[in-house]
Every structure is written in structure tokens, then in C-alpha cells.
Coordinates of C-alpha atoms and ligand atoms in Angstrom, one line a residue:
X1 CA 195.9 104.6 78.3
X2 CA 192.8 105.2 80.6
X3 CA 192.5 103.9 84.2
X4 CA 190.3 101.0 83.8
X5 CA 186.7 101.6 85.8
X6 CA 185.7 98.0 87.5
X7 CA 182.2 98.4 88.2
X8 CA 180.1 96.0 90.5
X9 CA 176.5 95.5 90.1
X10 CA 174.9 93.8 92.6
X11 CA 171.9 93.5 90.9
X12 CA 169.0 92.5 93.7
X13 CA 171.7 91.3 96.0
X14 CA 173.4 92.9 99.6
X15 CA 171.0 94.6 101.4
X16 CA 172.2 97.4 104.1
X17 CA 173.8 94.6 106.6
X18 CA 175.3 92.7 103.9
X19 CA 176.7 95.9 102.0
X20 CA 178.3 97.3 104.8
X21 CA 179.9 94.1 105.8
X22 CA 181.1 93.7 101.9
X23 CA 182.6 97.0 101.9
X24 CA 184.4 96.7 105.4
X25 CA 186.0 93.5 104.1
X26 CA 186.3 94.9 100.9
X27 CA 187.9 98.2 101.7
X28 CA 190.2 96.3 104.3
X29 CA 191.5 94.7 101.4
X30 CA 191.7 97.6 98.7
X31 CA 193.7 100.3 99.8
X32 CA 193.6 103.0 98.1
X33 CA 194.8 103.5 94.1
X34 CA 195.1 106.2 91.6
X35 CA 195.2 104.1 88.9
X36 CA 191.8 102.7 88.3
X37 CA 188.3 103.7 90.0
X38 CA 185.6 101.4 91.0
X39 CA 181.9 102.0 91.1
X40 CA 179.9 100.1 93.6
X41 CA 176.0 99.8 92.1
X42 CA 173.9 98.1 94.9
X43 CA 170.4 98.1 95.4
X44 CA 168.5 101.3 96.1
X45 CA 167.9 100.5 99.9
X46 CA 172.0 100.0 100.5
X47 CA 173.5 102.7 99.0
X48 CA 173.8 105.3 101.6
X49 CA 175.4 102.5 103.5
X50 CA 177.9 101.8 100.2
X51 CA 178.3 105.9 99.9
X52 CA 178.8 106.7 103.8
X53 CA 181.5 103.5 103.6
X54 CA 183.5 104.8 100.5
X55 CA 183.3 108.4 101.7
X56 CA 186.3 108.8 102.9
X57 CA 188.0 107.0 99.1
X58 CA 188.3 109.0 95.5
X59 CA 188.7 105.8 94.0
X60 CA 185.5 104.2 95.1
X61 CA 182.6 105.5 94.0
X62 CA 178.9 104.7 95.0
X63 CA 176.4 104.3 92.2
X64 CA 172.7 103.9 92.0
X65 CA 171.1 100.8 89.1
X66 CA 168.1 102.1 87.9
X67 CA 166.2 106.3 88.5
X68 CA 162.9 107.2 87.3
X69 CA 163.2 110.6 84.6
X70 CA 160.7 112.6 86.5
X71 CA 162.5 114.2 89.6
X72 CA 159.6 113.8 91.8
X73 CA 155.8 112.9 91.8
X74 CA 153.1 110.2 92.2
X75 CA 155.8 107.3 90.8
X76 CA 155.1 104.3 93.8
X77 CA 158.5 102.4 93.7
X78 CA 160.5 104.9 92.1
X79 CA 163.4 107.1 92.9
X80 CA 164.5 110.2 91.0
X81 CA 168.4 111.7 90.0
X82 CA 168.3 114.1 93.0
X83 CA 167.0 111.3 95.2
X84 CA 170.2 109.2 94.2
X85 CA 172.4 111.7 94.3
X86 CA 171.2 112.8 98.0
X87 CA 171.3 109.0 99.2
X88 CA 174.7 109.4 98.1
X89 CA 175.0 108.1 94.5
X90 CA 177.8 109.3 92.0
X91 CA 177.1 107.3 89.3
X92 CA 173.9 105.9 87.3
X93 CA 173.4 102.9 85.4
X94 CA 170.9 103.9 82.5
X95 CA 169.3 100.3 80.1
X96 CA 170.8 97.9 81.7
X97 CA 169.5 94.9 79.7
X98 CA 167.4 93.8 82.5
X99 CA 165.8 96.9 82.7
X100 CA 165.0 96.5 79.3
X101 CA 164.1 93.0 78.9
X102 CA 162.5 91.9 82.2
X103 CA 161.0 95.2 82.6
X104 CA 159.9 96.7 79.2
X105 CA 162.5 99.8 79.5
X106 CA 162.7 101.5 75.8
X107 CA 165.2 103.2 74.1
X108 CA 162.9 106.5 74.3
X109 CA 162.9 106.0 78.4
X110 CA 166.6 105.5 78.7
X111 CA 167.3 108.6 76.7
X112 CA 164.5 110.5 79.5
X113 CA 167.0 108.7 81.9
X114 CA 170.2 109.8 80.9
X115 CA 168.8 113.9 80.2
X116 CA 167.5 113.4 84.0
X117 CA 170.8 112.2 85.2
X118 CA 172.6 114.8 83.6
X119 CA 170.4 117.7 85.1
X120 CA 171.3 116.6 88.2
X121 CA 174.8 116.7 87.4
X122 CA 175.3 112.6 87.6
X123 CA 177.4 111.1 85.5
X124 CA 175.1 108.0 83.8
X125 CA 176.5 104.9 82.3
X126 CA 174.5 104.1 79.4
X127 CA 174.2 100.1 78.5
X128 CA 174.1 98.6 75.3
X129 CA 173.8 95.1 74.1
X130 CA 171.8 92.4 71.6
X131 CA 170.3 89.5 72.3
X132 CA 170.9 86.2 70.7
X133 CA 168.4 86.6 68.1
X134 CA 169.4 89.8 67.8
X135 CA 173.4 88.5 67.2
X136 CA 172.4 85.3 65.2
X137 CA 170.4 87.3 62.4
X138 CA 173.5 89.5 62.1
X139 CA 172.0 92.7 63.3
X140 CA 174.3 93.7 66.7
X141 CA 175.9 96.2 64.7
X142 CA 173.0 98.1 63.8
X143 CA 171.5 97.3 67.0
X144 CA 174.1 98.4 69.7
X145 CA 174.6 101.7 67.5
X146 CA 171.0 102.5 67.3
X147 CA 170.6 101.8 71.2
X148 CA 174.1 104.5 72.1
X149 CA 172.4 106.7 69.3
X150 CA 168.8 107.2 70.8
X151 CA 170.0 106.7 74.2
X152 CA 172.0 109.5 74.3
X153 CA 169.4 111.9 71.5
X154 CA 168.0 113.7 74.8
X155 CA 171.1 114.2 76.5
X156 CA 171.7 118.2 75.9
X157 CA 175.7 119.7 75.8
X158 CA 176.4 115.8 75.3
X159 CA 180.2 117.2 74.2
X160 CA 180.6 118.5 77.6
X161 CA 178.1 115.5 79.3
X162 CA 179.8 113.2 82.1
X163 CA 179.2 109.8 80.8
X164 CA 180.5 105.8 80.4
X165 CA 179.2 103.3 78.2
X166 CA 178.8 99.7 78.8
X167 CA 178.5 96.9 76.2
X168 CA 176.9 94.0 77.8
X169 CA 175.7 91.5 75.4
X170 CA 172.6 89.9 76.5
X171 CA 173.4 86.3 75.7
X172 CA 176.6 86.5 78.1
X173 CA 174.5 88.1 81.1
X174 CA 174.2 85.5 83.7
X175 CA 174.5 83.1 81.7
X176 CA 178.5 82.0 82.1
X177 CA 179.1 82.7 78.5
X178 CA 181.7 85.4 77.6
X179 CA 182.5 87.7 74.6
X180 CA 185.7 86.8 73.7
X181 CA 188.1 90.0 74.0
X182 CA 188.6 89.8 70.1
X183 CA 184.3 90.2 69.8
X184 CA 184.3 92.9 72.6
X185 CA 186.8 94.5 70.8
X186 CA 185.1 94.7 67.7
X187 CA 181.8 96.3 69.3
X188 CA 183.9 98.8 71.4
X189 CA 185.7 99.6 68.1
X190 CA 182.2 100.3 66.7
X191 CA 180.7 102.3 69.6
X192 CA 183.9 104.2 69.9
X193 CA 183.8 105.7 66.1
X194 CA 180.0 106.2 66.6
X195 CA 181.5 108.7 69.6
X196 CA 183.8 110.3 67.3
X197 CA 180.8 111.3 64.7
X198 CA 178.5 112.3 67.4
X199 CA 180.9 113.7 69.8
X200 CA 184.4 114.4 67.9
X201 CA 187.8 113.6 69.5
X202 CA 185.7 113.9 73.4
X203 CA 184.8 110.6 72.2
X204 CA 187.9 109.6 73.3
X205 CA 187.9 110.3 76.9
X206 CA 184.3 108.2 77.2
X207 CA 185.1 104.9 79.1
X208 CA 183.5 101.4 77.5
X209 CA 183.3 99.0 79.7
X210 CA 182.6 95.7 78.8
X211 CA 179.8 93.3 80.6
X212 CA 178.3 89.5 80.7
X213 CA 179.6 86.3 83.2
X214 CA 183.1 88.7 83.6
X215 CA 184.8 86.7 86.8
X216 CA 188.0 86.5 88.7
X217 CA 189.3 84.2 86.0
X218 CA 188.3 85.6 82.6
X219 CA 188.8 89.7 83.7
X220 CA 192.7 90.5 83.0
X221 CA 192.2 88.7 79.5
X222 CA 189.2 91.4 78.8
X223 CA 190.9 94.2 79.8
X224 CA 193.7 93.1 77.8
X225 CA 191.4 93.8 74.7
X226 CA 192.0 97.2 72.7
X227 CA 189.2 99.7 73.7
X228 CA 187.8 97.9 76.5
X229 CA 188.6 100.4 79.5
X230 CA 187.0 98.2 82.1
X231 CA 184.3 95.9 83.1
X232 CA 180.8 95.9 84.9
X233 CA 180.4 92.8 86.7
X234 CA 177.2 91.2 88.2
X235 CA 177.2 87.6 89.6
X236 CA 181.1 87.7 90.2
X237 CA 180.4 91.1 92.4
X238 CA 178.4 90.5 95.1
X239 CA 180.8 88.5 97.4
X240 CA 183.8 90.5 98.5
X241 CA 186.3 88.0 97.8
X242 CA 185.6 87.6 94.3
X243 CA 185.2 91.1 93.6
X244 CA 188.5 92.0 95.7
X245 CA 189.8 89.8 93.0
X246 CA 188.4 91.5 90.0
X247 CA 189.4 95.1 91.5
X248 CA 192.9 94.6 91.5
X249 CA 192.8 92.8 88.3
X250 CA 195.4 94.1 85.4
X251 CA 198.5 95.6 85.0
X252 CA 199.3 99.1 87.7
X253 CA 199.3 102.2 85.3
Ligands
PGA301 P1 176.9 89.0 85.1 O1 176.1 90.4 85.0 O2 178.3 89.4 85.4 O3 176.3 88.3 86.2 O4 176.8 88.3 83.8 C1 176.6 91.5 84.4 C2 175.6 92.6 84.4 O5 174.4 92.3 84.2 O6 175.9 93.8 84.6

């Protein structure tokens, strides 16, 4: 079995004062384990603050939510893969469904995303996810697969590329709705034989996490669920209490 990878996203949430008090209290709380890693995404402006605190820990991992594909040039408001990585990131989230549905983000710019991530030697973590329309007219199959297919068409070596997928469906986002683990199952079923005939048996070793209103309450049942290898967590995230909680949630391996 893989280590589970609990992922916060903090969305536009913890600045630099907040996020170091979050990760004193929450690395007070979470000593160090070699069973699961965690992946802190805060907002740009915070995550030196999240890298410098988790410097010293494997296991805890700073992560940036959002680069531009160019690596540098007249982009006002934007920040590059070498940027990130400087400031201290080790992870990128690529579509989240924000990205894509408050801000316009396409398919064609999340693949320019995840290429640009993995020239600067980041791992990305590519999201997926449909929308209720999208679910109720029966096409989240066709959907999720065509979003992990053109998401990843620019990555190059993508055999031998560092990256984790995320299925986030956009009607549970926020919105205090969950998948059930028998319906995440089912997509990360799908999205893990998509791996196989892109990718062969490396499609293995790709984490899914699963995404959308996961809390304190609701996370050991998830990650209960065959092929979910752990969760990304907004809402439930931000406070270090709760996300202490979700961190340590599940079984030691
Ligand atoms: P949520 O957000 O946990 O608040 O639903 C999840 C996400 O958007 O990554």
C-alpha cells in the first residue's frame, strides 16, 4: 500500500503571520512520520514562511497553488516554477477547479503548467474534476479522462515525470457535499487504468488524491476507499486544529 499524501490548500487564507503561527502549532502537534507525507499549499506571499518552517521535516512538504508556464517576463501578478521553487516550494498544484472555473484556466494552459513544472524539476499535482452539469448529463467519465489526458499531453519523459493527481469533483468543493468513497472509488479506478495505457505499470506509483468538503469527520472513511491514496483539503485546512486532525487521520503503515 502507498503512504497516504494529506494535502492542505489554504486557498486565499493564512497570510505570513497566520502561516507561521499554523505551522508552529501544527508542527508542535505532528511529530515527525515516515508513513505518510503532507503538502502544505498556502498562498504565494506565505510560503517561504511554510518552507523555512517545515525545513527541518521530510514529511512536510511546502507547495505552491497556482505558477504562470512562462519562467519569467512581463506577466503582472504572476509567479513562475523557478520562482516557486526558490521561495521554497516542492510541490505545484496544476487546474485546480477554481483555477479553471473562477478564472478561465484551459486544459491547453494546465498542460503549459505541468511541462513548466516539470522543467524546473517540481513535482505538479494535476486536478481533475466535473461539474454538476457535467455529472448529471452523465459525462464525468469522459470528462475527468479527457482533462488527465490533455493535461498531461505536454509533459515530456512523462514515464519518468514526478507527479500526483487529484480528483476533486466540483460540486463537492466548498460546498459540504462529499463523494462517497464508493463514487471516488470508481473515478480513481478510471484515472488509474488511464495511467496504465498512458504510462504502463509507473501508473502505479502515481498518488490520487481525492478532494471536495473532506473534514475531520468524513477523512478516515475516504481513505478507506480502494485507490484513493490521500486527500487534498481546503476549508477543513486552514485552522491547525482541524487539519492536525486530518494529518493523522488513518491507520499507521
Ligand atoms: P474544500 O476544498 O475542502 O473546501 O471543499 C477542496 C479544494 O478545493 O481543494
Amino acid at each position: 500500500m502507498k503512504h497516504p499524501v494529506l494535502a492542505a490548500n489554504w486557498k486565499m487564507n493564512n497570510g505570513p503571520t497566520a502561516a507561521k503561527t499554523f505551522m508552529d502549532t501544527f508542527l508542535a502537534g505532528y511529530p515527525l512520520r515516515g508513513d505518510r507525507t503532507i503538502i502544505i499549499f498556502p498562498p504565494a506571499v506565505s510560503l517561504t514562511t511554510v518552507a523555512i518552517a517545515a525545513s527541518s521535516r521530510p514529511d512536510v512538504l511546502a507547495g505552491v497553488q497556482n505558477i504562470h508556464w512562462a519562467e519569467k517576463g512581463a506577466f503582472t501578478g504572476e509567479i513562475s516554477a523557478p520562482m516557486a521553487k526558490d521561495a521554497g516550494a516542492r510541490v505545484v498544484l496544476v487546474g485546480h477547479s477554481e483555477r479553471r472555473h473562477v478564472f478561465g484556466e484551459t486544459d491547453a494552459q494546465c498542460a503549459k503548467k505541468c511541462l513548466a513544472a516539470s522543467r524546473a524539476k517540481l513535482p505538479f499535482m494535476l486536478c481533475v474534476g466535473e461539474t454538476i452539469e457535467q455529472r448529471e448529463a452523465g459525462e464525468t467519465k469522459a470528462l475527468v479522462t479527457q482533462q488527465l489526458r490533455d493535461g498531461l499531453s505536454q509533459t515530456p519523459n512523462l514515464i519518468s515525470a514526478d507527479f500526483l493527481l487529484a480528483y476533486e469533483p466540483v460540486w463537492a468543493i466548498g460546498t459540504g457535499l462529499t463523494a462517497s468513497a464508493v463514487d471516488a472509488s470508481a473515478i480513481h479506478t478510471l484515472l488509474r487504468s488511464e495511467l496504465h495505457q498512458m504510462i504502463g505499470t509507473r501508473g502505479d506509483e502515481i498518488p490520487i488524491l481525492y478532494g471536495g468538503s473532506v473534514n475531520a469527520t468524513n477523512a478516515a472513511g475516504l481513505l478507506t476507499a480502494p485507490e484513493v491514496d490521500g486527500l487534498l483539503v481546503g476549508g477543513a485546512s486552514v485552522e491547525a486544529s482541524s487539519w492536525l486532525t486530518i494529518a493523522q487521520t488513518g491507520r499507521p503503515h
